Amino acid sequence: MTSTERTDVLVVGSGFGGAIAAYHLAAGGARVVILERGPWLTGQDFDHDFKLGSSYTRAFDFTVGDGMSILGGNCVGGGSVVYFAAMPRAPRFVFERHGGIGRRMWPASVSRDTLDPWYDRVAESIPITQQNWDDVTYAGGLWAAACDHAGRTANPVPAAIDRSKCVNCNWMMAGCHFDAKQSLLLNYLPAAVAHGAEIRPLHEVQQISRTDDGGYRVHYDVMDDEDYRLRGESGTIDAKIVVIAAGAGATPVILQRSEATLGAMPHAVGRYFSGNGERLNTAIINEDKVREVLGLERENGLAYAANQIGKGPVVASWDRLDGSLPEFERFSLEQLYFPPGLGTILAEVPGATGPSWFGVDKKEILKRWQSWLIIFQMIEDNNEGVFGPPPAKGNADRLSQQMLGVGRLKYDPTPQTLRAWALADAEVKDILERDGLAEVAAWTNDVVGAYTVHPLSSCRIGDDPATSALDDRNELRGHPGIFVTDGSAVPGALTVNPAMTISALAERAIPGIVAAARERGVDVTYGAPAPDGSTSGRRGVAPLIPSLSRR
Amino acid sequence: MRPPSTDVDDTRTMTLEAFADTIVPGEKRSPDDRAIAGATTGGGAVQAGALELLGWDATGLTEGLDGFATALTGHATAYALEHGLDLDPAVPPFVSLAFEHRTALVRRLTTPGHPEKELWVSLALFCNMAFDSAAHMSTADAIAQGHPGLLAMGIEKPDADGRWRFPNFSYGRPLARLHPDTTPTGSPS
């Protein structure tokens, strides 16, 4: 393709950050094109199949780095298609964090109070259920009962799941066949398309350059729809505004690669990456003790043995989300299901001395897989990740036909992060090894580094140009008209699942993007209702709009 | 006894089988099985289809399998020299190592800081995947055929349409006190 197309707004990526921006700008009257590097799959396409090449491996990406690996979405809808639909808001203290930079890392204009109206907008757009104990799966119930037995509290997690459609198949990570999970395929994206936004799947953005009229030119490759190692034609699209939302593992790579054509990037592009402080523990449950100590029993006389049943995380322990505790000592502990394929290799044998992620004893715990209970820790890490020079194409050197690639992220945890993980490990053991309920071991970091499903902060917002790539309205410093709205904009770990916060920040960025588009001659207005036409969220944020529309 | 292994493909196969068997061990297919060490009962990664999966180009490892086998031969030979072990010339060097030595060598190759760590981890990852998810075949077919990994893990059978549904999924009663600082919509305050 040699001719260059033109549009008003070019959105890179169709996950939470990209879909929300695309919807509002299209609904406001702008011409919007979304380039998404993954395939466009819908409910009928989502298989229950671990075979390579099924939707399970087409829809997500596993990128191995040095000290940190990232599991993320690679499809239209991005992370919303492969996430587990947990949608809690971040606790108040998170916004006051300093991390390792010696000052508040969030912009002064963002706090829980100022973000709550934007959270409300998201909650109006993506149906979120406050699950009750009848929705809580056996795994979540077991975690709750163990927490209670140990004198802790436990909460059903708010989730974007339609309970009437959910069959508890636990295949959420491969996309929901039953449309129970309220991914962006069911709200923002169809609404964006209805307003004229054009989604182009299998278009991988490589870099951005400038046009003579002050706009930007986005360069992409078309990807093979089955073997992502293969590339087809290349092309370009010119736009007055570019919104980058390729995910925290890819957004900084696109910007790094664009330095040659755009000029120097802010120092923070590709730095301060956070894995959201994530770490997994596997508890091997003693079924008899579950019955004797916790009094739990399910059908057919079983006590638990229900690892396969469920819908991702449904119960979390928030006792350590206590703002009076010092930074790096606050964390949440969430029950989580992680499927086979990439969900067993890193588990270690409880009580083992030395590496035990493979071998005889590992096979023995695999045989007890139905009695596994996986606990997901989200601690406060120290934004230790740094991206090295970008690969020639994409965000990683792709090894397998789908799914597996080698990226450039280097993550070397500081003592604060290691101590925080150790505190959380000890808390999980204290709860689950009490009275012989289980034996617990953390997943090893020695095989593919730490493992995050919620990459954050690689191009974060902030007030300090030295430590933030974006200003407090998500505009890339030194490159007006380029905005970043995905998880890379979040300044640091959140101690809870981040989809709700990523979405709220994206909603909050829209007035500024609309204002910038108008300055560039785009006939677009701000003020679309929620995708289903609801307007209460719009009324809630109305007082905040003027400050966000000014530079 | 199996005749001396001089065929290149046979050497490669046996060496990779022995590696896969170190990751998820299984029982010998026959009394004279040398590649599988027989460290456990029931099928391991080899019976689960590790070689079939590695032989599928979708993994991205297929073209490198000769190199993996050759490198493993070199490492095993050096390991044997280092530990004063006699290698049986009838089988490839890694196959000749006792299971405990195979394990020690794989640990060494996959330890952080080893220059080839990423390569051996990727090989191990697919060997494990053959066992825990039968990634080279349809999951419903694998279960129907009694795939040793999925069977050992106790994966439930899907419904007739190949999809899983669990109508019973909850203990159905409150099991803990809620955190006192929970908002009306169920988030941390």
XYZ file of C-alpha atoms in Angstrom:
740
model
C 0.000 0.000 0.000
C 1.547 3.314 -1.000
C -1.201 5.885 -0.502
C -1.692 7.355 2.956
C -5.142 7.464 4.470
C -6.323 10.258 6.701
C -8.457 10.336 9.790
C -9.060 12.739 12.650
C -8.111 10.412 15.483
C -5.997 7.284 15.265
C -6.271 4.961 18.251
C -3.590 2.319 18.775
C -5.048 -0.648 20.636
C -8.607 -1.575 21.524
C -8.389 -2.477 25.199
C -9.790 -0.354 28.001
C -7.705 2.713 27.146
C -8.272 2.553 23.405
C -11.936 1.545 23.350
C -13.005 4.261 25.788
C -11.188 6.955 23.820
C -12.512 5.649 20.506
C -16.088 5.613 21.721
C -16.149 9.147 23.099
C -14.346 10.702 20.164
C -16.499 8.920 17.587
C -19.670 9.743 19.497
C -18.504 13.360 19.612
C -18.252 13.505 15.841
C -14.615 12.735 15.057
C -13.497 10.276 12.407
C -11.824 7.487 14.380
C -9.735 4.537 13.231
C -8.575 1.888 15.714
C -5.575 -0.242 14.836
C -5.477 -3.488 16.825
C -2.664 -5.971 16.304
C -4.691 -9.007 17.361
C -7.662 -10.755 15.732
C -11.300 -9.725 16.090
C -12.931 -12.608 17.918
C -16.409 -12.710 19.418
C -18.315 -15.043 21.734
C -18.821 -17.786 19.169
C -15.093 -17.850 18.434
C -14.040 -18.458 22.019
C -13.159 -22.126 22.330
C -12.752 -24.279 25.369
C -9.515 -25.647 24.022
C -5.862 -25.482 25.065
C -4.607 -26.511 21.616
C -2.128 -24.027 20.167
C -3.970 -21.971 17.595
C -7.314 -22.051 19.381
C -8.722 -18.780 20.686
C -6.860 -19.370 23.947
C -3.521 -18.728 22.282
C -4.768 -16.324 19.611
C -6.254 -13.922 22.145
C -3.383 -13.349 24.516
C 0.302 -12.794 24.564
C 3.009 -13.988 26.907
C 6.139 -11.873 26.701
C 9.179 -13.061 28.573
C 11.520 -10.374 29.830
C 14.593 -10.291 32.030
C 13.186 -10.552 35.548
C 9.549 -10.007 34.552
C 7.129 -11.623 32.144
C 3.873 -10.085 30.987
C 0.645 -11.869 30.161
C -1.659 -9.565 28.233
C -4.410 -9.423 25.665
C -3.821 -9.582 21.917
C -7.212 -9.177 20.273
C -9.963 -6.663 19.670
C -11.051 -5.712 23.171
C -7.502 -6.233 24.438
C -7.141 -6.991 28.110
C -10.895 -6.907 28.627
C -11.267 -10.118 26.634
C -8.672 -12.077 28.599
C -9.013 -10.533 32.045
C -10.930 -12.016 34.944
C -13.422 -9.142 35.197
C -12.528 -8.027 38.733
C -13.385 -4.324 38.928
C -12.559 -2.915 42.379
C -11.647 0.732 42.803
C -8.167 1.464 44.132
C -7.992 2.272 47.851
C -7.510 5.865 48.901
C -3.919 5.524 50.135
C -2.715 4.341 46.726
C -2.993 7.861 45.312
C -0.721 9.207 48.059
C 2.115 6.794 47.335
C 5.674 8.046 46.918
C 7.313 4.829 45.754
C 11.006 5.296 45.188
C 10.967 8.877 43.891
C 10.692 10.732 47.180
C 7.519 12.623 46.272
C 3.906 11.840 45.550
C 3.967 9.888 42.291
C 0.383 10.681 41.243
C -0.430 14.143 39.841
C -1.765 16.581 42.432
C -5.019 16.684 40.499
C -5.728 12.965 40.933
C -6.913 11.431 44.170
C -9.566 8.906 45.075
C -12.000 11.784 45.574
C -11.343 13.322 42.157
C -11.297 9.933 40.452
C -14.512 8.597 42.002
C -16.808 10.413 39.514
C -14.802 8.838 36.690
C -15.066 5.428 38.331
C -18.808 6.074 38.370
C -18.778 6.761 34.629
C -17.080 3.419 34.034
C -19.499 1.609 36.315
C -22.362 3.052 34.292
C -20.789 1.914 31.025
C -19.582 -1.567 31.935
C -22.163 -3.499 33.983
C -20.434 -4.383 37.241
C -22.007 -6.753 39.714
C -21.479 -6.566 43.429
C -21.306 -10.318 43.856
C -22.940 -11.901 46.874
C -22.125 -15.133 48.668
C -24.369 -17.105 46.308
C -22.137 -16.014 43.422
C -18.969 -16.969 45.252
C -17.420 -20.135 43.881
C -16.088 -23.013 45.940
C -12.564 -21.641 45.587
C -13.602 -18.175 46.701
C -15.685 -19.636 49.487
C -12.778 -21.711 50.709
C -10.546 -18.649 50.746
C -13.187 -16.668 52.621
C -13.698 -19.421 55.179
C -9.956 -19.773 55.723
C -9.619 -16.001 56.192
C -12.494 -16.032 58.660
C -10.971 -18.955 60.543
C -7.760 -16.936 60.852
C -9.598 -13.905 62.210
C -9.500 -11.969 58.965
C -12.214 -10.491 56.810
C -12.887 -11.371 53.185
C -14.929 -9.675 50.486
C -16.701 -10.831 47.372
C -15.010 -8.836 44.591
C -17.049 -6.525 42.345
C -16.903 -8.042 38.869
C -18.075 -7.287 35.357
C -19.931 -10.574 35.032
C -23.561 -11.164 34.099
C -24.493 -13.764 36.697
C -27.494 -14.928 34.685
C -25.250 -16.053 31.817
C -22.227 -17.376 33.690
C -21.831 -21.161 33.757
C -18.701 -21.123 35.939
C -16.662 -22.824 33.235
C -13.470 -20.944 34.247
C -12.483 -20.290 30.639
C -12.566 -16.517 31.039
C -8.932 -16.126 30.122
C -9.681 -17.488 26.644
C -12.581 -15.070 26.118
C -16.109 -15.735 27.318
C -18.136 -17.924 24.958
C -21.335 -17.186 26.857
C -20.988 -13.372 26.843
C -21.291 -13.448 30.618
C -18.080 -11.508 31.048
C -18.816 -7.898 30.196
C -15.782 -7.277 28.023
C -15.493 -4.204 25.843
C -16.870 -6.304 22.980
C -20.271 -5.793 24.599
C -20.299 -2.080 25.437
C -17.745 0.564 24.449
C -16.577 -1.073 21.222
C -19.975 -1.715 19.582
C -21.004 1.770 20.648
C -17.873 3.199 19.040
C -18.581 1.277 15.831
C -22.189 2.476 15.867
C -20.837 6.020 15.844
C -18.629 5.307 12.858
C -15.349 4.230 14.442
C -13.510 1.749 12.265
C -11.694 -1.169 13.906
C -8.907 -2.785 11.916
C -7.709 -6.006 13.528
C -4.326 -7.579 12.774
C -2.743 -4.163 12.288
C 0.404 -3.848 14.392
C 1.674 -0.293 14.823
C 5.431 0.054 14.516
C 6.193 3.742 14.881
C 4.897 7.277 14.499
C 6.293 10.161 12.504
C 5.246 13.772 11.917
C 3.391 15.203 8.943
C 4.026 18.609 7.421
C 0.733 19.975 8.748
C 1.559 19.354 12.414
C -0.192 16.020 12.610
C 1.143 12.517 12.877
C 1.674 9.553 10.562
C 1.187 6.098 12.044
C 3.072 3.223 10.426
C 1.680 -0.305 10.690
C 2.208 -3.856 9.448
C -0.664 -6.212 8.689
C -0.255 -9.460 10.609
C -1.131 -12.989 9.520
C -4.300 -14.061 11.286
C -2.923 -17.418 12.413
C 0.861 -17.187 12.576
C 1.817 -13.872 14.126
C 5.425 -14.428 13.103
C 4.328 -13.618 9.555
C 3.747 -10.083 8.318
C 1.969 -8.863 5.219
C 1.799 -5.411 3.729
C 2.719 -2.214 5.523
C 0.812 1.040 5.482
C 0.405 4.450 7.022
C -2.467 6.555 8.278
C -2.264 10.288 8.969
C -4.134 11.677 11.948
C -4.450 14.948 13.793
C -4.583 13.214 17.144
C -2.993 9.897 18.123
C -4.160 7.965 21.175
C -1.769 5.197 22.127
C -3.235 2.391 24.193
C -1.244 -0.644 23.154
C -0.756 -1.854 26.713
C 2.026 -1.112 29.163
C 4.230 -3.727 27.518
C 3.901 -2.251 24.024
C 3.061 1.447 24.284
C 6.565 2.450 25.443
C 8.131 0.279 22.754
C 6.217 2.084 19.999
C 7.296 5.429 21.436
C 10.913 4.348 21.851
C 10.993 3.210 18.224
C 9.476 6.535 17.189
C 12.261 8.611 18.694
C 14.093 8.592 15.372
C 11.171 10.295 13.657
C 9.463 12.207 16.459
C 12.484 13.386 18.376
C 13.482 12.724 21.937
C 10.983 11.075 24.224
C 10.479 12.059 27.856
C 12.918 10.258 30.132
C 10.092 8.254 31.693
C 9.026 6.535 28.453
C 9.863 2.882 29.014
C 10.867 3.430 32.632
C 9.166 3.023 36.018
C 7.330 -0.078 34.788
C 5.324 -1.808 37.518
C 4.049 -5.366 37.530
C 1.329 -4.172 39.934
C 3.280 -6.008 42.599
C 1.829 -9.313 41.496
C 2.822 -12.741 42.674
C 1.028 -16.059 42.860
C 0.959 -18.659 45.597
C -0.351 -22.181 45.257
C -1.955 -23.855 48.238
C -2.318 -27.626 48.093
C -5.488 -28.134 50.082
C -5.981 -30.916 52.605
C -9.516 -31.969 51.761
C -10.154 -33.647 55.108
C -9.095 -30.551 57.040
C -11.360 -28.364 54.937
C -14.260 -30.508 56.075
C -13.125 -30.849 59.705
C -11.760 -27.375 60.396
C -13.881 -25.176 58.152
C -16.982 -27.333 57.959
C -17.209 -27.055 54.203
C -18.810 -29.700 52.050
C -20.212 -29.692 48.553
C -22.105 -32.162 46.376
C -21.175 -35.835 46.272
C -19.528 -35.610 49.673
C -16.600 -33.582 48.428
C -15.126 -30.864 50.615
C -13.410 -28.777 47.904
C -11.564 -30.397 44.936
C -13.014 -27.631 42.781
C -10.034 -25.809 41.286
C -11.520 -26.202 37.817
C -14.891 -24.693 38.724
C -15.500 -20.986 38.740
C -15.104 -17.552 37.254
C -11.713 -16.144 38.111
C -11.291 -14.222 41.344
C -14.400 -13.802 43.451
C -13.097 -13.213 46.982
C -10.270 -11.026 48.260
C -8.791 -10.288 51.650
C -8.397 -6.545 52.140
C -7.228 -6.482 55.752
C -3.834 -5.191 54.728
C -5.248 -2.378 52.609
C -4.768 -0.170 55.620
C -3.620 3.364 54.873
C -2.095 3.689 58.319
C 0.471 1.025 57.462
C 3.784 2.099 55.921
C 4.218 1.990 52.177
C 5.357 -1.444 50.917
C 3.476 -3.163 53.737
C 0.005 -2.877 52.193
C -1.359 -5.538 49.878
C -4.429 -7.514 48.946
C -4.746 -11.281 48.697
C -7.189 -12.529 46.104
C -8.335 -16.019 45.253
C -7.644 -16.629 41.570
C -7.971 -19.390 39.026
C -5.140 -19.804 36.603
C -5.645 -22.346 33.815
C -3.244 -25.079 32.731
C -0.951 -24.194 29.861
C 0.877 -21.382 31.585
C -0.713 -21.866 34.989
C 1.228 -24.773 36.464
C 4.823 -24.511 35.266
C 5.866 -21.895 37.839
C 4.203 -23.519 40.844
C 6.703 -24.975 43.306
C 6.388 -27.804 45.779
C 5.578 -26.644 49.324
C 8.444 -27.279 51.701
C 10.920 -28.131 48.960
C 14.532 -27.154 49.350
C 15.904 -25.836 46.090
C 14.149 -25.434 42.748
C 11.068 -27.641 42.483
C 9.149 -26.291 39.492
C 9.880 -29.538 37.641
C 10.556 -33.126 38.566
C 9.116 -35.952 40.617
C 7.593 -33.974 43.483
C 6.170 -31.393 41.078
C 4.351 -34.154 39.246
C 2.892 -35.298 42.557
C 1.356 -31.883 43.229
C 0.076 -31.739 39.639
C -1.868 -34.892 40.452
C -3.589 -32.910 43.194
C -4.453 -30.053 40.824
C -8.172 -30.130 41.645
C -7.227 -29.381 45.250
C -5.138 -26.338 44.336
C -6.201 -22.941 45.619
C -4.309 -20.106 43.964
C -3.844 -16.862 45.864
C -2.913 -13.732 43.956
C -0.928 -11.094 45.813
C -0.940 -7.461 44.762
C 1.719 -5.619 46.773
C 3.240 -2.157 46.321
C 6.253 -2.641 44.094
C 8.800 0.050 43.353
C 8.361 0.650 39.598
C 11.640 -1.138 38.907
C 11.025 -2.064 35.268
C 12.995 -0.545 32.376
C 12.590 -1.317 28.672
C 15.788 -1.756 26.681
C 16.136 -0.724 23.026
C 13.078 -1.882 21.042
C 13.148 -4.929 18.763
C 12.984 -4.389 15.006
C 9.221 -4.987 14.925
C 6.427 -5.303 17.433
C 7.089 -5.327 21.137
C 8.949 -8.640 21.311
C 10.775 -11.191 19.231
C 7.985 -13.682 18.675
C 9.035 -17.271 19.283
C 5.850 -19.242 18.802
C 3.178 -18.936 16.148
C 1.145 -17.150 18.777
C 1.459 -16.254 22.415
C 5.150 -16.521 23.240
C 7.743 -13.828 22.646
C 10.911 -12.425 24.145
C 10.701 -8.766 25.079
C 13.120 -6.116 26.264
C 11.809 -5.463 29.754
C 14.316 -5.701 32.586
C 12.934 -5.868 36.103
C 15.259 -6.044 39.081
C 13.198 -5.850 42.281
C 14.447 -3.585 45.048
C 14.633 -4.743 48.685
C 11.325 -2.948 49.388
C 9.521 -5.012 46.755
C 11.162 -8.268 47.847
C 10.234 -7.544 51.460
C 6.664 -6.725 50.482
C 6.351 -10.036 48.634
C 7.805 -11.832 51.657
C 5.258 -10.171 53.953
C 2.425 -11.220 51.668
C 3.839 -14.766 51.374
C 3.926 -15.006 55.166
C 0.356 -13.774 55.449
C -0.903 -16.367 52.961
C 0.921 -19.124 54.816
C -0.418 -17.921 58.150
C -3.976 -18.076 56.861
C -3.861 -21.263 54.824
C -1.406 -23.454 56.729
C -3.278 -22.833 59.989
C -4.532 -26.111 61.461
C -3.165 -28.051 58.518
C -5.626 -26.676 55.963
C -3.030 -26.567 53.225
C 0.606 -26.408 52.281
C 1.597 -23.244 50.451
C 4.436 -22.249 48.142
C 4.949 -19.140 46.025
C 5.475 -19.424 42.307
C 9.130 -19.207 41.394
C 10.582 -16.008 39.984
C 13.646 -17.918 38.731
C 12.136 -19.322 35.531
C 10.610 -16.376 33.657
C 11.060 -13.735 36.353
C 8.112 -12.283 38.192
C 4.821 -12.772 36.401
C 2.324 -9.968 35.879
C -1.081 -10.017 34.254
C -1.489 -6.300 34.926
C 1.448 -4.382 33.457
C 1.440 -0.719 34.430
C 3.310 2.576 34.501
C 5.741 2.429 31.612
C 4.594 5.901 30.396
C 3.019 7.294 33.494
C 1.145 10.512 34.237
C 2.567 12.876 36.829
C 3.523 16.429 37.677
C 7.281 15.919 37.577
C 8.667 15.840 34.005
C 11.673 13.863 35.190
C 9.628 10.898 36.394
C 6.473 11.018 34.261
C 6.121 10.674 30.511
C 2.659 12.249 30.439
C 1.214 15.376 31.994
C -1.767 15.011 34.268
C -4.127 14.945 31.255
C -2.319 12.021 29.603
C -0.612 14.068 26.873
C 2.913 12.971 25.965
C 5.363 15.608 27.136
C 6.948 17.460 24.220
C 4.649 15.860 21.646
C 1.316 17.687 21.683
C -1.528 15.740 20.170
C -0.214 12.343 21.275
C -2.075 10.901 24.271
C -1.564 7.653 26.190
C -4.626 6.211 27.920
C -3.826 2.615 28.825
C -2.275 0.962 31.864
C 1.072 2.499 31.023
C -0.338 5.860 32.199
C -1.095 4.561 35.714
C 1.712 5.843 37.973
C 2.231 2.792 40.115
C 0.958 -0.432 41.616
C -2.626 -0.258 42.855
C -2.798 -3.155 45.373
C -5.963 -4.290 43.583
C -6.877 -5.345 40.030
C -6.305 -2.306 37.820
C -8.929 -2.474 35.024
C -11.310 -0.138 36.835
C -8.604 2.448 37.471
C -7.190 2.238 33.947
C -10.714 2.808 32.637
C -11.442 5.693 35.002
C -8.209 7.431 34.019
C -9.067 6.913 30.347
C -12.513 8.441 30.908
C -10.826 11.331 32.732
C -8.431 11.915 29.816
C -11.194 12.344 27.230
C -12.061 16.041 27.817
C -8.412 16.957 27.250
C -8.194 14.848 24.103
C -11.380 16.410 22.757
C -10.003 19.893 23.494
C -6.742 19.072 21.716
C -8.639 17.702 18.731
C -10.741 20.835 18.517
C -7.584 22.979 18.595
C -6.421 20.986 15.599
C -9.582 21.672 13.667
C -11.506 18.488 14.399
C -15.237 19.112 14.731
C -15.778 17.060 17.870
C -17.634 17.647 21.110
C -17.398 16.125 24.565
C -20.392 14.727 26.373
C -21.464 11.333 25.073
C -23.597 9.327 27.460
C -22.601 5.839 28.586
C -22.644 3.347 25.689
C -26.181 2.304 26.630
C -27.411 5.895 26.679
C -27.314 6.440 30.442
C -26.378 9.930 31.525
C -26.007 10.055 35.294
C -22.257 9.516 35.094
C -21.984 12.406 32.667
C -23.780 14.659 35.115
C -21.438 13.523 37.882
C -18.267 14.574 36.093
C -19.639 17.800 34.626
C -18.040 20.056 37.279
C -14.614 18.523 36.523
C -14.642 19.106 32.776
C -13.435 22.725 32.585
C -10.181 22.023 34.426
C -9.469 19.013 32.212
C -10.195 20.861 28.977
C -7.556 23.530 29.580
C -3.846 23.099 29.052
C 17.970 -54.372 25.046
C 17.594 -51.573 22.560
C 20.401 -51.762 19.974
C 23.156 -49.158 20.126
C 21.811 -45.810 18.999
C 23.760 -44.544 16.059
C 20.938 -43.028 14.091
C 20.886 -39.234 14.360
C 17.106 -38.963 14.648
C 16.982 -41.706 17.232
C 19.682 -39.976 19.236
C 17.790 -36.723 19.064
C 14.512 -38.321 19.985
C 15.961 -40.202 22.938
C 17.789 -37.142 24.215
C 14.727 -34.903 24.007
C 12.556 -37.609 25.528
C 14.959 -37.854 28.441
C 14.797 -34.079 28.880
C 10.983 -34.092 28.785
C 10.958 -36.978 31.238
C 13.094 -34.926 33.613
C 10.537 -32.117 33.557
C 7.486 -34.326 34.106
C 8.706 -37.860 34.853
C 6.786 -40.951 33.852
C 7.024 -44.710 34.040
C 8.936 -46.691 31.472
C 7.052 -47.701 28.342
C 8.806 -51.073 28.429
C 11.403 -52.647 30.686
C 14.218 -51.673 28.314
C 13.115 -48.064 27.929
C 16.208 -45.928 28.465
C 14.960 -42.438 27.575
C 12.332 -42.540 30.286
C 14.084 -43.060 33.580
C 11.049 -44.506 35.317
C 11.197 -42.161 38.280
C 7.439 -42.219 38.855
C 4.361 -44.224 38.044
C 1.887 -43.176 35.373
C 2.583 -41.321 32.184
C 4.839 -38.277 32.163
C 5.617 -35.610 29.603
C 6.774 -38.149 27.004
C 3.579 -40.206 27.127
C 1.645 -36.933 27.183
C 3.045 -36.010 23.768
C 6.013 -33.757 24.444
C 7.816 -34.852 21.299
C 4.709 -34.360 19.201
C 4.278 -30.871 20.590
C 7.940 -29.958 20.136
C 7.751 -31.292 16.595
C 4.967 -28.878 15.721
C 6.303 -25.705 14.178
C 3.708 -23.634 16.056
C 5.972 -23.841 19.110
C 8.816 -22.077 17.357
C 11.283 -24.638 18.687
C 11.091 -27.266 15.944
C 13.941 -26.017 13.810
C 16.160 -25.835 16.862
C 15.599 -29.346 18.152
C 18.809 -30.698 16.618
C 20.673 -27.937 18.375
C 18.959 -28.638 21.685
C 19.858 -32.328 21.475
C 23.424 -31.629 20.451
C 23.873 -29.088 23.225
C 22.363 -31.451 25.779
C 24.792 -34.132 24.637
C 27.671 -31.736 25.183
C 26.460 -30.650 28.603
C 25.853 -34.257 29.662
C 29.312 -35.308 28.556
C 30.924 -32.454 30.460
C 28.750 -33.165 33.503
C 29.774 -36.818 33.479
C 33.446 -35.867 33.245
C 33.047 -33.370 36.060
C 31.415 -35.937 38.326
C 33.515 -38.898 37.297
C 30.549 -40.764 35.837
C 30.870 -43.467 33.220
C 28.592 -42.976 30.243
C 27.020 -45.910 28.457
C 28.017 -45.642 24.795
C 24.875 -47.560 23.812
C 22.714 -44.529 24.443
C 23.138 -40.752 24.066
C 25.076 -39.155 26.961
C 22.085 -37.356 28.537
C 20.085 -40.584 28.387
C 22.936 -42.406 30.047
C 22.788 -40.137 33.092
C 20.844 -41.410 36.081
C 17.664 -39.489 36.805
C 19.183 -37.604 39.723
C 22.007 -36.402 37.490
C 19.608 -35.466 34.667
C 17.714 -33.414 37.233
C 20.852 -31.752 38.560
C 21.979 -30.861 35.052
C 18.592 -29.406 34.054
C 18.595 -27.370 37.256
C 21.998 -26.014 36.348
C 20.928 -25.134 32.796
C 17.798 -23.329 33.984
C 19.309 -21.441 36.911
C 19.294 -17.638 36.634
C 22.611 -16.524 35.237
C 23.217 -19.549 33.037
C 23.893 -18.156 29.561
C 21.550 -20.657 27.901
C 18.822 -20.419 30.535
C 16.138 -18.926 28.274
C 16.555 -21.725 25.720
C 16.220 -24.536 28.232
C 13.328 -22.826 29.982
C 11.447 -22.577 26.690
C 12.030 -26.281 26.044
C 10.890 -27.129 29.561
C 7.839 -24.937 29.214
C 6.542 -26.875 26.227
C 7.349 -30.216 27.844
C 5.232 -29.183 30.820
C 2.538 -27.874 28.509
C 2.289 -31.248 26.784
C 1.443 -32.742 30.166
C -0.769 -30.088 31.746
C -2.740 -29.011 28.678
C -2.006 -31.322 25.717
C -1.357 -28.223 23.632
C -0.768 -30.284 20.470
C -4.319 -31.621 20.302
C -7.889 -30.601 20.940
C -8.586 -30.686 24.667
C -11.863 -32.577 24.284
C -10.116 -35.214 22.156
C -7.258 -35.434 24.612
C -9.631 -36.120 27.475
C -11.644 -38.606 25.437
C -8.443 -40.473 24.588
C -7.313 -40.602 28.194
C -4.442 -38.147 27.901
C -2.160 -39.038 30.801
C -1.567 -35.477 31.956
C -5.146 -34.264 31.913
C -6.199 -37.572 33.445
C -3.628 -37.313 36.234
C -4.711 -33.766 37.023
C -8.310 -34.875 37.253
C -9.643 -32.482 34.634
C -13.412 -32.928 34.486
C -14.987 -33.988 31.208
C -16.754 -31.333 29.137
C -20.383 -31.477 28.087
C -21.291 -33.134 24.784
C -20.661 -29.875 22.899
C -17.074 -29.768 24.169
C -17.768 -26.960 26.636
C -17.621 -27.026 30.384
C -20.503 -25.916 32.598
C -20.696 -26.311 36.331
C -24.245 -25.829 37.616
C -23.021 -26.512 41.150
C -20.331 -24.004 41.991
C -20.948 -22.365 45.361
C -21.184 -23.250 49.042
C -23.980 -20.694 48.886
C -23.621 -19.065 52.288
C -21.685 -16.223 53.927
C -18.255 -17.457 54.899
C -16.513 -14.382 56.301
C -17.147 -10.954 57.737
C -16.756 -8.160 55.172
C -13.972 -5.644 55.621
C -15.405 -2.684 57.537
C -14.058 -0.157 55.040
C -16.026 -1.447 52.064
C -18.013 0.994 49.945
C -21.700 0.418 49.159
C -20.674 -0.788 45.684
C -18.265 -3.337 47.106
C -14.864 -1.685 46.651
C -12.145 -0.796 49.166
C -12.887 2.678 50.489
